[in-house]
JSON list of C-alpha atoms in Angstrom, two decimals:
[
{"chain": "J", "resi": 178, "resn": "ASP", "atom": "CA", "xyz": [3.13, -7.13, -0.38]},
{"chain": "J", "resi": 179, "resn": "ALA", "atom": "CA", "xyz": [3.25, -7.97, -4.08]},
{"chain": "J", "resi": 180, "resn": "GLY", "atom": "CA", "xyz": [3.25, -4.35, -5.13]},
{"chain": "J", "resi": 181, "resn": "VAL", "atom": "CA", "xyz": [1.04, -2.85, -7.81]},
{"chain": "J", "resi": 182, "resn": "ILE", "atom": "CA", "xyz": [-0.07, -5.47, -10.30]},
{"chain": "J", "resi": 183, "resn": "GLN", "atom": "CA", "xyz": [-0.97, -4.65, -13.88]},
{"chain": "J", "resi": 184, "resn": "SER", "atom": "CA", "xyz": [-2.32, -6.85, -16.63]},
{"chain": "J", "resi": 185, "resn": "PRO", "atom": "CA", "xyz": [-1.74, -7.55, -19.39]},
{"chain": "J", "resi": 186, "resn": "ARG", "atom": "CA", "xyz": [1.95, -6.66, -19.59]},
{"chain": "J", "resi": 187, "resn": "HIS", "atom": "CA", "xyz": [1.78, -6.41, -23.36]},
{"chain": "J", "resi": 188, "resn": "GLU", "atom": "CA", "xyz": [-1.15, -5.82, -25.65]},
{"chain": "J", "resi": 189, "resn": "VAL", "atom": "CA", "xyz": [-1.19, -5.72, -29.43]},
{"chain": "J", "resi": 190, "resn": "THR", "atom": "CA", "xyz": [-4.47, -4.83, -31.07]},
{"chain": "J", "resi": 191, "resn": "GLU", "atom": "CA", "xyz": [-5.86, -3.44, -34.27]},
{"chain": "J", "resi": 192, "resn": "MET", "atom": "CA", "xyz": [-7.23, 0.03, -34.71]},
{"chain": "J", "resi": 193, "resn": "GLY", "atom": "CA", "xyz": [-10.87, 0.24, -33.73]},
{"chain": "J", "resi": 194, "resn": "GLN", "atom": "CA", "xyz": [-10.74, -2.54, -31.17]},
{"chain": "J", "resi": 195, "resn": "GLU", "atom": "CA", "xyz": [-11.56, -2.08, -27.50]},
{"chain": "J", "resi": 196, "resn": "VAL", "atom": "CA", "xyz": [-8.66, -2.32, -25.07]},
{"chain": "J", "resi": 197, "resn": "THR", "atom": "CA", "xyz": [-9.00, -2.86, -21.32]},
{"chain": "J", "resi": 198, "resn": "LEU", "atom": "CA", "xyz": [-6.06, -2.42, -18.98]},
{"chain": "J", "resi": 199, "resn": "ARG", "atom": "CA", "xyz": [-6.25, -3.66, -15.41]},
{"chain": "J", "resi": 200, "resn": "CYS", "atom": "CA", "xyz": [-4.65, -2.65, -12.14]},
{"chain": "J", "resi": 201, "resn": "LYS", "atom": "CA", "xyz": [-4.57, -3.98, -8.60]},
{"chain": "J", "resi": 202, "resn": "PRO", "atom": "CA", "xyz": [-3.16, -1.39, -6.17]},
{"chain": "J", "resi": 203, "resn": "ILE", "atom": "CA", "xyz": [-1.20, -2.09, -3.01]},
{"chain": "J", "resi": 204, "resn": "SER", "atom": "CA", "xyz": [-3.54, -3.13, -0.23]},
{"chain": "J", "resi": 205, "resn": "GLY", "atom": "CA", "xyz": [-4.41, -0.24, 2.05]},
{"chain": "J", "resi": 206, "resn": "HIS", "atom": "CA", "xyz": [-3.45, 2.50, -0.39]},
{"chain": "J", "resi": 207, "resn": "ASP", "atom": "CA", "xyz": [-6.22, 5.04, -0.88]},
{"chain": "J", "resi": 208, "resn": "TYR", "atom": "CA", "xyz": [-5.03, 6.75, -4.04]},
{"chain": "J", "resi": 209, "resn": "LEU", "atom": "CA", "xyz": [-4.77, 5.21, -7.50]},
{"chain": "J", "resi": 210, "resn": "PHE", "atom": "CA", "xyz": [-3.27, 6.90, -10.55]},
{"chain": "J", "resi": 211, "resn": "TRP", "atom": "CA", "xyz": [-3.19, 6.05, -14.25]},
{"chain": "J", "resi": 212, "resn": "TYR", "atom": "CA", "xyz": [-0.29, 7.41, -16.30]},
{"chain": "J", "resi": 213, "resn": "ARG", "atom": "CA", "xyz": [0.73, 7.17, -19.94]},
{"chain": "J", "resi": 214, "resn": "GLN", "atom": "CA", "xyz": [4.34, 7.31, -21.09]},
{"chain": "J", "resi": 215, "resn": "THR", "atom": "CA", "xyz": [5.31, 8.30, -24.62]},
{"chain": "J", "resi": 216, "resn": "MET", "atom": "CA", "xyz": [8.57, 9.49, -26.11]},
{"chain": "J", "resi": 217, "resn": "MET", "atom": "CA", "xyz": [7.06, 12.83, -27.03]},
{"chain": "J", "resi": 218, "resn": "ARG", "atom": "CA", "xyz": [5.25, 13.68, -23.82]},
{"chain": "J", "resi": 219, "resn": "GLY", "atom": "CA", "xyz": [7.02, 11.63, -21.18]},
{"chain": "J", "resi": 220, "resn": "LEU", "atom": "CA", "xyz": [4.97, 10.50, -18.19]},
{"chain": "J", "resi": 221, "resn": "GLU", "atom": "CA", "xyz": [1.61, 12.20, -18.05]},
{"chain": "J", "resi": 222, "resn": "LEU", "atom": "CA", "xyz": [-1.18, 11.73, -15.55]},
{"chain": "J", "resi": 223, "resn": "LEU", "atom": "CA", "xyz": [-4.47, 10.61, -17.07]},
{"chain": "J", "resi": 224, "resn": "ILE", "atom": "CA", "xyz": [-6.74, 10.27, -14.04]},
{"chain": "J", "resi": 225, "resn": "TYR", "atom": "CA", "xyz": [-6.59, 9.58, -10.34]},
{"chain": "J", "resi": 226, "resn": "PHE", "atom": "CA", "xyz": [-8.93, 8.17, -7.71]},
{"chain": "J", "resi": 227, "resn": "ASN", "atom": "CA", "xyz": [-9.21, 8.67, -3.99]},
{"chain": "J", "resi": 228, "resn": "ASN", "atom": "CA", "xyz": [-11.09, 5.99, -2.05]},
{"chain": "J", "resi": 229, "resn": "ASN", "atom": "CA", "xyz": [-12.43, 4.63, -5.36]},
{"chain": "J", "resi": 230, "resn": "VAL", "atom": "CA", "xyz": [-13.84, 8.01, -6.43]},
{"chain": "J", "resi": 231, "resn": "PRO", "atom": "CA", "xyz": [-12.44, 9.75, -9.54]},
{"chain": "J", "resi": 232, "resn": "ILE", "atom": "CA", "xyz": [-10.96, 13.07, -8.43]},
{"chain": "J", "resi": 233, "resn": "ASP", "atom": "CA", "xyz": [-9.38, 14.52, -11.55]},
{"chain": "J", "resi": 234, "resn": "ASP", "atom": "CA", "xyz": [-9.74, 13.18, -15.06]},
{"chain": "J", "resi": 235, "resn": "SER", "atom": "CA", "xyz": [-8.50, 16.27, -16.85]},
{"chain": "J", "resi": 236, "resn": "GLY", "atom": "CA", "xyz": [-5.58, 14.32, -18.29]},
{"chain": "J", "resi": 237, "resn": "MET", "atom": "CA", "xyz": [-7.79, 11.85, -20.13]},
{"chain": "J", "resi": 238, "resn": "PRO", "atom": "CA", "xyz": [-7.10, 12.69, -23.76]},
{"chain": "J", "resi": 239, "resn": "GLU", "atom": "CA", "xyz": [-10.48, 11.96, -25.30]},
{"chain": "J", "resi": 240, "resn": "ASP", "atom": "CA", "xyz": [-13.88, 10.47, -24.65]},
{"chain": "J", "resi": 241, "resn": "ARG", "atom": "CA", "xyz": [-12.51, 7.24, -26.06]},
{"chain": "J", "resi": 242, "resn": "PHE", "atom": "CA", "xyz": [-10.73, 6.82, -22.73]},
{"chain": "J", "resi": 243, "resn": "SER", "atom": "CA", "xyz": [-12.59, 5.83, -19.58]},
{"chain": "J", "resi": 244, "resn": "ALA", "atom": "CA", "xyz": [-11.49, 4.57, -16.17]},
{"chain": "J", "resi": 245, "resn": "LYS", "atom": "CA", "xyz": [-13.31, 2.90, -13.33]},
{"chain": "J", "resi": 246, "resn": "MET", "atom": "CA", "xyz": [-12.52, 1.76, -9.82]},
{"chain": "J", "resi": 247, "resn": "PRO", "atom": "CA", "xyz": [-15.37, -0.47, -8.65]},
{"chain": "J", "resi": 248, "resn": "ASN", "atom": "CA", "xyz": [-13.61, -1.34, -5.39]},
{"chain": "J", "resi": 249, "resn": "ALA", "atom": "CA", "xyz": [-10.43, -0.63, -3.44]},
{"chain": "J", "resi": 250, "resn": "SER", "atom": "CA", "xyz": [-8.52, -3.48, -5.03]},
{"chain": "J", "resi": 251, "resn": "PHE", "atom": "CA", "xyz": [-9.25, -3.09, -8.72]},
{"chain": "J", "resi": 252, "resn": "SER", "atom": "CA", "xyz": [-9.26, -0.47, -11.47]},
{"chain": "J", "resi": 253, "resn": "THR", "atom": "CA", "xyz": [-9.60, -0.52, -15.24]},
{"chain": "J", "resi": 254, "resn": "LEU", "atom": "CA", "xyz": [-8.61, 1.85, -18.02]},
{"chain": "J", "resi": 255, "resn": "LYS", "atom": "CA", "xyz": [-10.55, 1.31, -21.21]},
{"chain": "J", "resi": 256, "resn": "ILE", "atom": "CA", "xyz": [-9.91, 2.67, -24.68]},
{"chain": "J", "resi": 257, "resn": "GLN", "atom": "CA", "xyz": [-12.71, 2.32, -27.18]},
{"chain": "J", "resi": 258, "resn": "PRO", "atom": "CA", "xyz": [-12.14, 2.51, -30.06]},
{"chain": "J", "resi": 259, "resn": "SER", "atom": "CA", "xyz": [-8.37, 2.33, -29.99]},
{"chain": "J", "resi": 260, "resn": "GLU", "atom": "CA", "xyz": [-6.18, 4.27, -32.43]},
{"chain": "J", "resi": 261, "resn": "PRO", "atom": "CA", "xyz": [-2.49, 3.93, -33.40]},
{"chain": "J", "resi": 262, "resn": "ARG", "atom": "CA", "xyz": [-1.64, 7.14, -31.53]},
{"chain": "J", "resi": 263, "resn": "ASP", "atom": "CA", "xyz": [-2.73, 5.44, -28.30]},
{"chain": "J", "resi": 264, "resn": "SER", "atom": "CA", "xyz": [0.34, 3.23, -28.51]},
{"chain": "J", "resi": 265, "resn": "ALA", "atom": "CA", "xyz": [2.29, 3.85, -25.32]},
{"chain": "J", "resi": 266, "resn": "VAL", "atom": "CA", "xyz": [3.19, 2.34, -21.97]},
{"chain": "J", "resi": 267, "resn": "TYR", "atom": "CA", "xyz": [0.40, 2.73, -19.44]},
{"chain": "J", "resi": 268, "resn": "PHE", "atom": "CA", "xyz": [1.31, 2.73, -15.76]},
{"chain": "J", "resi": 269, "resn": "CYS", "atom": "CA", "xyz": [-0.86, 2.37, -12.73]},
{"chain": "J", "resi": 270, "resn": "ALA", "atom": "CA", "xyz": [0.40, 3.68, -9.39]},
{"chain": "J", "resi": 271, "resn": "SER", "atom": "CA", "xyz": [-0.98, 3.70, -5.87]},
{"chain": "J", "resi": 272, "resn": "SER", "atom": "CA", "xyz": [-0.23, 5.84, -2.88]},
{"chain": "J", "resi": 273, "resn": "LEU", "atom": "CA", "xyz": [-1.01, 6.19, 0.80]},
{"chain": "J", "resi": 274, "resn": "LEU", "atom": "CA", "xyz": [-1.56, 9.77, 1.78]},
{"chain": "J", "resi": 275, "resn": "ARG", "atom": "CA", "xyz": [0.88, 10.92, 4.39]},
{"chain": "J", "resi": 276, "resn": "ARG", "atom": "CA", "xyz": [1.67, 14.28, 5.89]},
{"chain": "J", "resi": 277, "resn": "GLY", "atom": "CA", "xyz": [4.46, 16.20, 4.17]},
{"chain": "J", "resi": 278, "resn": "GLY", "atom": "CA", "xyz": [4.05, 14.70, 0.78]},
{"chain": "J", "resi": 279, "resn": "GLU", "atom": "CA", "xyz": [3.33, 11.46, -0.90]},
{"chain": "J", "resi": 280, "resn": "THR", "atom": "CA", "xyz": [5.12, 8.74, -2.76]},
{"chain": "J", "resi": 281, "resn": "GLN", "atom": "CA", "xyz": [3.56, 6.71, -5.48]},
{"chain": "J", "resi": 282, "resn": "TYR", "atom": "CA", "xyz": [4.37, 3.07, -6.11]},
{"chain": "J", "resi": 283, "resn": "PHE", "atom": "CA", "xyz": [4.20, 2.11, -9.75]},
{"chain": "J", "resi": 284, "resn": "GLY", "atom": "CA", "xyz": [3.23, -1.11, -11.42]},
{"chain": "J", "resi": 285, "resn": "PRO", "atom": "CA", "xyz": [5.38, -2.59, -14.20]},
{"chain": "J", "resi": 286, "resn": "GLY", "atom": "CA", "xyz": [3.21, -1.06, -16.90]},
{"chain": "J", "resi": 287, "resn": "THR", "atom": "CA", "xyz": [1.25, -2.31, -19.88]},
{"chain": "J", "resi": 288, "resn": "ARG", "atom": "CA", "xyz": [2.91, -1.81, -23.25]},
{"chain": "J", "resi": 289, "resn": "LEU", "atom": "CA", "xyz": [0.14, -1.15, -25.77]},
{"chain": "J", "resi": 290, "resn": "LEU", "atom": "CA", "xyz": [0.62, -1.29, -29.51]},
{"chain": "J", "resi": 291, "resn": "VAL", "atom": "CA", "xyz": [-2.29, -0.36, -31.73]},
{"chain": "J", "resi": 292, "resn": "LEU", "atom": "CA", "xyz": [-1.77, -1.31, -35.35]},
{"chain": "O", "resi": 283, "resn": "ASP", "atom": "CA", "xyz": [3.59, 23.82, -21.38]},
{"chain": "O", "resi": 284, "resn": "GLN", "atom": "CA", "xyz": [5.88, 21.65, -19.30]},
{"chain": "O", "resi": 285, "resn": "GLN", "atom": "CA", "xyz": [5.96, 22.62, -15.65]},
{"chain": "O", "resi": 286, "resn": "VAL", "atom": "CA", "xyz": [8.81, 20.25, -14.87]},
{"chain": "O", "resi": 287, "resn": "LYS", "atom": "CA", "xyz": [11.73, 20.17, -17.26]},
{"chain": "O", "resi": 288, "resn": "GLN", "atom": "CA", "xyz": [14.69, 17.88, -17.53]},
{"chain": "O", "resi": 289, "resn": "ASN", "atom": "CA", "xyz": [16.70, 19.47, -20.29]},
{"chain": "O", "resi": 290, "resn": "SER", "atom": "CA", "xyz": [19.29, 16.73, -20.66]},
{"chain": "O", "resi": 291, "resn": "PRO", "atom": "CA", "xyz": [17.80, 13.63, -22.32]},
{"chain": "O", "resi": 292, "resn": "SER", "atom": "CA", "xyz": [20.95, 11.65, -21.59]},
{"chain": "O", "resi": 293, "resn": "LEU", "atom": "CA", "xyz": [24.12, 11.68, -19.51]},
{"chain": "O", "resi": 294, "resn": "SER", "atom": "CA", "xyz": [27.19, 9.43, -19.55]},
{"chain": "O", "resi": 295, "resn": "VAL", "atom": "CA", "xyz": [29.49, 9.16, -16.54]},
{"chain": "O", "resi": 296, "resn": "GLN", "atom": "CA", "xyz": [32.48, 7.01, -15.68]},
{"chain": "O", "resi": 297, "resn": "GLU", "atom": "CA", "xyz": [32.08, 4.54, -12.85]},
{"chain": "O", "resi": 298, "resn": "GLY", "atom": "CA", "xyz": [33.20, 6.04, -9.56]},
{"chain": "O", "resi": 299, "resn": "ARG", "atom": "CA", "xyz": [32.64, 9.63, -10.66]},
{"chain": "O", "resi": 300, "resn": "ILE", "atom": "CA", "xyz": [29.78, 11.92, -9.68]},
{"chain": "O", "resi": 301, "resn": "SER", "atom": "CA", "xyz": [26.55, 11.98, -11.68]},
{"chain": "O", "resi": 302, "resn": "ILE", "atom": "CA", "xyz": [24.55, 15.20, -11.56]},
{"chain": "O", "resi": 303, "resn": "LEU", "atom": "CA", "xyz": [21.04, 15.21, -12.94]},
{"chain": "O", "resi": 304, "resn": "ASN", "atom": "CA", "xyz": [19.20, 18.49, -13.20]},
{"chain": "O", "resi": 305, "resn": "CYS", "atom": "CA", "xyz": [15.57, 19.51, -13.09]},
{"chain": "O", "resi": 306, "resn": "ASP", "atom": "CA", "xyz": [13.82, 22.88, -13.42]},
{"chain": "O", "resi": 307, "resn": "TYR", "atom": "CA", "xyz": [10.25, 23.74, -12.58]},
{"chain": "O", "resi": 308, "resn": "THR", "atom": "CA", "xyz": [8.03, 26.71, -13.32]},
{"chain": "O", "resi": 309, "resn": "ASN", "atom": "CA", "xyz": [5.15, 26.31, -10.87]},
{"chain": "O", "resi": 310, "resn": "SER", "atom": "CA", "xyz": [5.97, 28.17, -7.65]},
{"chain": "O", "resi": 311, "resn": "MET", "atom": "CA", "xyz": [3.21, 26.26, -5.86]},
{"chain": "O", "resi": 312, "resn": "PHE", "atom": "CA", "xyz": [5.16, 23.00, -6.01]},
{"chain": "O", "resi": 313, "resn": "ASP", "atom": "CA", "xyz": [6.27, 22.13, -2.48]},
{"chain": "O", "resi": 314, "resn": "TYR", "atom": "CA", "xyz": [7.38, 18.53, -2.69]},
{"chain": "O", "resi": 315, "resn": "PHE", "atom": "CA", "xyz": [9.86, 17.02, -5.10]},
{"chain": "O", "resi": 316, "resn": "LEU", "atom": "CA", "xyz": [10.81, 13.47, -5.87]},
{"chain": "O", "resi": 317, "resn": "TRP", "atom": "CA", "xyz": [13.22, 11.53, -8.02]},
{"chain": "O", "resi": 318, "resn": "TYR", "atom": "CA", "xyz": [12.22, 8.23, -9.54]},
{"chain": "O", "resi": 319, "resn": "LYS", "atom": "CA", "xyz": [14.45, 5.68, -11.22]},
{"chain": "O", "resi": 320, "resn": "LYS", "atom": "CA", "xyz": [13.25, 3.50, -14.06]},
{"chain": "O", "resi": 321, "resn": "TYR", "atom": "CA", "xyz": [14.83, 0.40, -15.55]},
{"chain": "O", "resi": 322, "resn": "PRO", "atom": "CA", "xyz": [13.67, -0.92, -18.95]},
{"chain": "O", "resi": 323, "resn": "ALA", "atom": "CA", "xyz": [10.43, -2.90, -18.84]},
{"chain": "O", "resi": 324, "resn": "GLU", "atom": "CA", "xyz": [9.77, -1.86, -15.24]},
{"chain": "O", "resi": 325, "resn": "GLY", "atom": "CA", "xyz": [7.76, 0.85, -13.59]},
{"chain": "O", "resi": 326, "resn": "PRO", "atom": "CA", "xyz": [9.43, 3.88, -12.03]},
{"chain": "O", "resi": 327, "resn": "THR", "atom": "CA", "xyz": [10.59, 3.33, -8.45]},
{"chain": "O", "resi": 328, "resn": "PHE", "atom": "CA", "xyz": [10.92, 6.01, -5.82]},
{"chain": "O", "resi": 329, "resn": "LEU", "atom": "CA", "xyz": [14.48, 7.06, -5.10]},
{"chain": "O", "resi": 330, "resn": "ILE", "atom": "CA", "xyz": [14.57, 10.16, -2.91]},
{"chain": "O", "resi": 331, "resn": "SER", "atom": "CA", "xyz": [12.43, 13.18, -2.09]},
{"chain": "O", "resi": 332, "resn": "ILE", "atom": "CA", "xyz": [12.70, 16.64, -0.63]},
{"chain": "O", "resi": 333, "resn": "SER", "atom": "CA", "xyz": [10.23, 19.03, 0.89]},
{"chain": "O", "resi": 334, "resn": "SER", "atom": "CA", "xyz": [10.36, 22.71, 0.06]},
{"chain": "O", "resi": 335, "resn": "ILE", "atom": "CA", "xyz": [11.25, 23.50, 3.67]},
{"chain": "O", "resi": 336, "resn": "LYS", "atom": "CA", "xyz": [14.65, 21.90, 3.09]},
{"chain": "O", "resi": 337, "resn": "ASP", "atom": "CA", "xyz": [17.44, 22.58, 0.64]},
{"chain": "O", "resi": 338, "resn": "LYS", "atom": "CA", "xyz": [19.20, 19.24, 0.88]},
{"chain": "O", "resi": 339, "resn": "ASN", "atom": "CA", "xyz": [18.33, 15.64, 1.55]},
{"chain": "O", "resi": 340, "resn": "GLU", "atom": "CA", "xyz": [20.80, 12.80, 1.58]},
{"chain": "O", "resi": 341, "resn": "ASP", "atom": "CA", "xyz": [20.33, 9.05, 1.43]},
{"chain": "O", "resi": 342, "resn": "GLY", "atom": "CA", "xyz": [23.48, 7.04, 1.04]},
{"chain": "O", "resi": 343, "resn": "ARG", "atom": "CA", "xyz": [25.06, 7.77, -2.32]},
{"chain": "O", "resi": 344, "resn": "PHE", "atom": "CA", "xyz": [22.11, 9.93, -3.37]},
{"chain": "O", "resi": 345, "resn": "THR", "atom": "CA", "xyz": [21.68, 13.60, -2.48]},
{"chain": "O", "resi": 346, "resn": "VAL", "atom": "CA", "xyz": [19.00, 15.95, -3.75]},
{"chain": "O", "resi": 347, "resn": "PHE", "atom": "CA", "xyz": [19.54, 19.70, -3.65]},
{"chain": "O", "resi": 348, "resn": "LEU", "atom": "CA", "xyz": [16.73, 22.23, -3.93]},
{"chain": "O", "resi": 349, "resn": "ASN", "atom": "CA", "xyz": [17.19, 25.86, -4.90]},
{"chain": "O", "resi": 350, "resn": "LYS", "atom": "CA", "xyz": [13.76, 27.43, -4.53]},
{"chain": "O", "resi": 351, "resn": "SER", "atom": "CA", "xyz": [14.74, 30.87, -5.74]},
{"chain": "O", "resi": 352, "resn": "ALA", "atom": "CA", "xyz": [16.04, 29.39, -8.97]},
{"chain": "O", "resi": 353, "resn": "LYS", "atom": "CA", "xyz": [13.25, 26.78, -9.14]},
{"chain": "O", "resi": 354, "resn": "HIS", "atom": "CA", "xyz": [15.92, 24.18, -9.66]},
{"chain": "O", "resi": 355, "resn": "LEU", "atom": "CA", "xyz": [16.74, 20.84, -8.14]},
{"chain": "O", "resi": 356, "resn": "SER", "atom": "CA", "xyz": [19.49, 18.38, -8.78]},
{"chain": "O", "resi": 357, "resn": "LEU", "atom": "CA", "xyz": [20.28, 14.79, -7.94]},
{"chain": "O", "resi": 358, "resn": "HIS", "atom": "CA", "xyz": [23.86, 13.86, -7.14]},
{"chain": "O", "resi": 359, "resn": "ILE", "atom": "CA", "xyz": [25.02, 10.26, -7.21]},
{"chain": "O", "resi": 360, "resn": "VAL", "atom": "CA", "xyz": [28.42, 9.64, -5.65]},
{"chain": "O", "resi": 361, "resn": "PRO", "atom": "CA", "xyz": [30.12, 7.38, -6.50]},
{"chain": "O", "resi": 362, "resn": "SER", "atom": "CA", "xyz": [28.27, 6.31, -9.64]},
{"chain": "O", "resi": 363, "resn": "GLN", "atom": "CA", "xyz": [27.95, 2.58, -10.25]},
{"chain": "O", "resi": 364, "resn": "PRO", "atom": "CA", "xyz": [27.01, 0.64, -13.39]},
{"chain": "O", "resi": 365, "resn": "GLY", "atom": "CA", "xyz": [23.78, -0.45, -11.67]},
{"chain": "O", "resi": 366, "resn": "ASP", "atom": "CA", "xyz": [22.75, 3.20, -11.55]},
{"chain": "O", "resi": 367, "resn": "SER", "atom": "CA", "xyz": [22.29, 3.15, -15.32]},
{"chain": "O", "resi": 368, "resn": "ALA", "atom": "CA", "xyz": [18.59, 3.91, -15.78]},
{"chain": "O", "resi": 369, "resn": "VAL", "atom": "CA", "xyz": [16.19, 6.70, -16.67]},
{"chain": "O", "resi": 370, "resn": "TYR", "atom": "CA", "xyz": [15.72, 9.22, -13.88]},
{"chain": "O", "resi": 371, "resn": "PHE", "atom": "CA", "xyz": [12.50, 11.19, -13.59]},
{"chain": "O", "resi": 372, "resn": "CYS", "atom": "CA", "xyz": [12.08, 14.36, -11.60]},
{"chain": "O", "resi": 373, "resn": "ALA", "atom": "CA", "xyz": [8.57, 14.92, -10.21]},
{"chain": "O", "resi": 374, "resn": "ALA", "atom": "CA", "xyz": [6.84, 17.66, -8.27]},
{"chain": "O", "resi": 375, "resn": "SER", "atom": "CA", "xyz": [3.58, 18.11, -6.41]},
{"chain": "O", "resi": 376, "resn": "GLU", "atom": "CA", "xyz": [1.48, 20.75, -4.67]},
{"chain": "O", "resi": 377, "resn": "SER", "atom": "CA", "xyz": [0.67, 18.66, -1.66]},
{"chain": "O", "resi": 378, "resn": "GLY", "atom": "CA", "xyz": [-0.25, 21.70, 0.40]},
{"chain": "O", "resi": 379, "resn": "ALA", "atom": "CA", "xyz": [-3.10, 22.51, -1.95]},
{"chain": "O", "resi": 380, "resn": "GLY", "atom": "CA", "xyz": [-4.79, 19.19, -1.29]},
{"chain": "O", "resi": 381, "resn": "SER", "atom": "CA", "xyz": [-3.95, 17.90, -4.71]},
{"chain": "O", "resi": 382, "resn": "TYR", "atom": "CA", "xyz": [-1.71, 14.88, -4.73]},
{"chain": "O", "resi": 383, "resn": "GLN", "atom": "CA", "xyz": [-0.89, 14.75, -8.38]},
{"chain": "O", "resi": 384, "resn": "LEU", "atom": "CA", "xyz": [2.70, 14.36, -9.45]},
{"chain": "O", "resi": 385, "resn": "THR", "atom": "CA", "xyz": [3.94, 16.27, -12.47]},
{"chain": "O", "resi": 386, "resn": "PHE", "atom": "CA", "xyz": [6.87, 14.53, -14.11]},
{"chain": "O", "resi": 387, "resn": "GLY", "atom": "CA", "xyz": [9.71, 15.65, -16.31]},
{"chain": "O", "resi": 388, "resn": "LYS", "atom": "CA", "xyz": [10.50, 13.68, -19.44]},
{"chain": "O", "resi": 389, "resn": "GLY", "atom": "CA", "xyz": [13.44, 11.91, -17.83]},
{"chain": "O", "resi": 390, "resn": "THR", "atom": "CA", "xyz": [17.21, 11.74, -18.20]},
{"chain": "O", "resi": 391, "resn": "LYS", "atom": "CA", "xyz": [18.86, 8.52, -19.27]},
{"chain": "O", "resi": 392, "resn": "LEU", "atom": "CA", "xyz": [22.00, 7.94, -17.21]},
{"chain": "O", "resi": 393, "resn": "SER", "atom": "CA", "xyz": [24.67, 5.58, -18.48]},
{"chain": "O", "resi": 394, "resn": "VAL", "atom": "CA", "xyz": [27.45, 4.70, -16.07]},
{"chain": "O", "resi": 395, "resn": "ILE", "atom": "CA", "xyz": [30.42, 3.36, -17.96]},
{"chain": "O", "resi": 396, "resn": "PRO", "atom": "CA", "xyz": [32.53, 0.71, -16.20]}
]
């Protein structure tokens, strides 16, 4: 398996522009997670899906952030309008539920810079 | 309020010696703990885990110890190798509660000096 695929790997945009980050989870995994990594806050969970349904979006910082999972093999995280403080590395991860705990497999991340 | 804390942002160790990375947590409902390793420009990768029913789990050079009463876990790497230089994240979850979210610490950057 190719692992979790994220695109783009790098994104530079200007404040006010719309940004769309994409993720393809590992085939067969039924959980998908979006994380954001910053120096100040470390790795923080934004939202996660189970079987394409959003389960918990309490980590989404503002209404400017939205995430969708139209099918089992694709998810998007959208920021509109983007602001400089959104600059961070955004990771997507997928997981297969298993008894006794779970392990998430991360994509390589999208490094976002909002000018 | 951080529920998972890694109080050492960085650690330097000589090659061949033991590396000990520490992690503290505050949520007594956490019952599953993991360590992830992250190289620059890559996503975190799973390294080793431990369930709260155990106090030790070993995998090759990596051993994780869990002290539930102290709400503390540690990762031991013996012997340390230059390729172990990376950022290590401690993570915890309440899998028994039906929630499969991982709460991460901020990470510890390990540098293994040849």
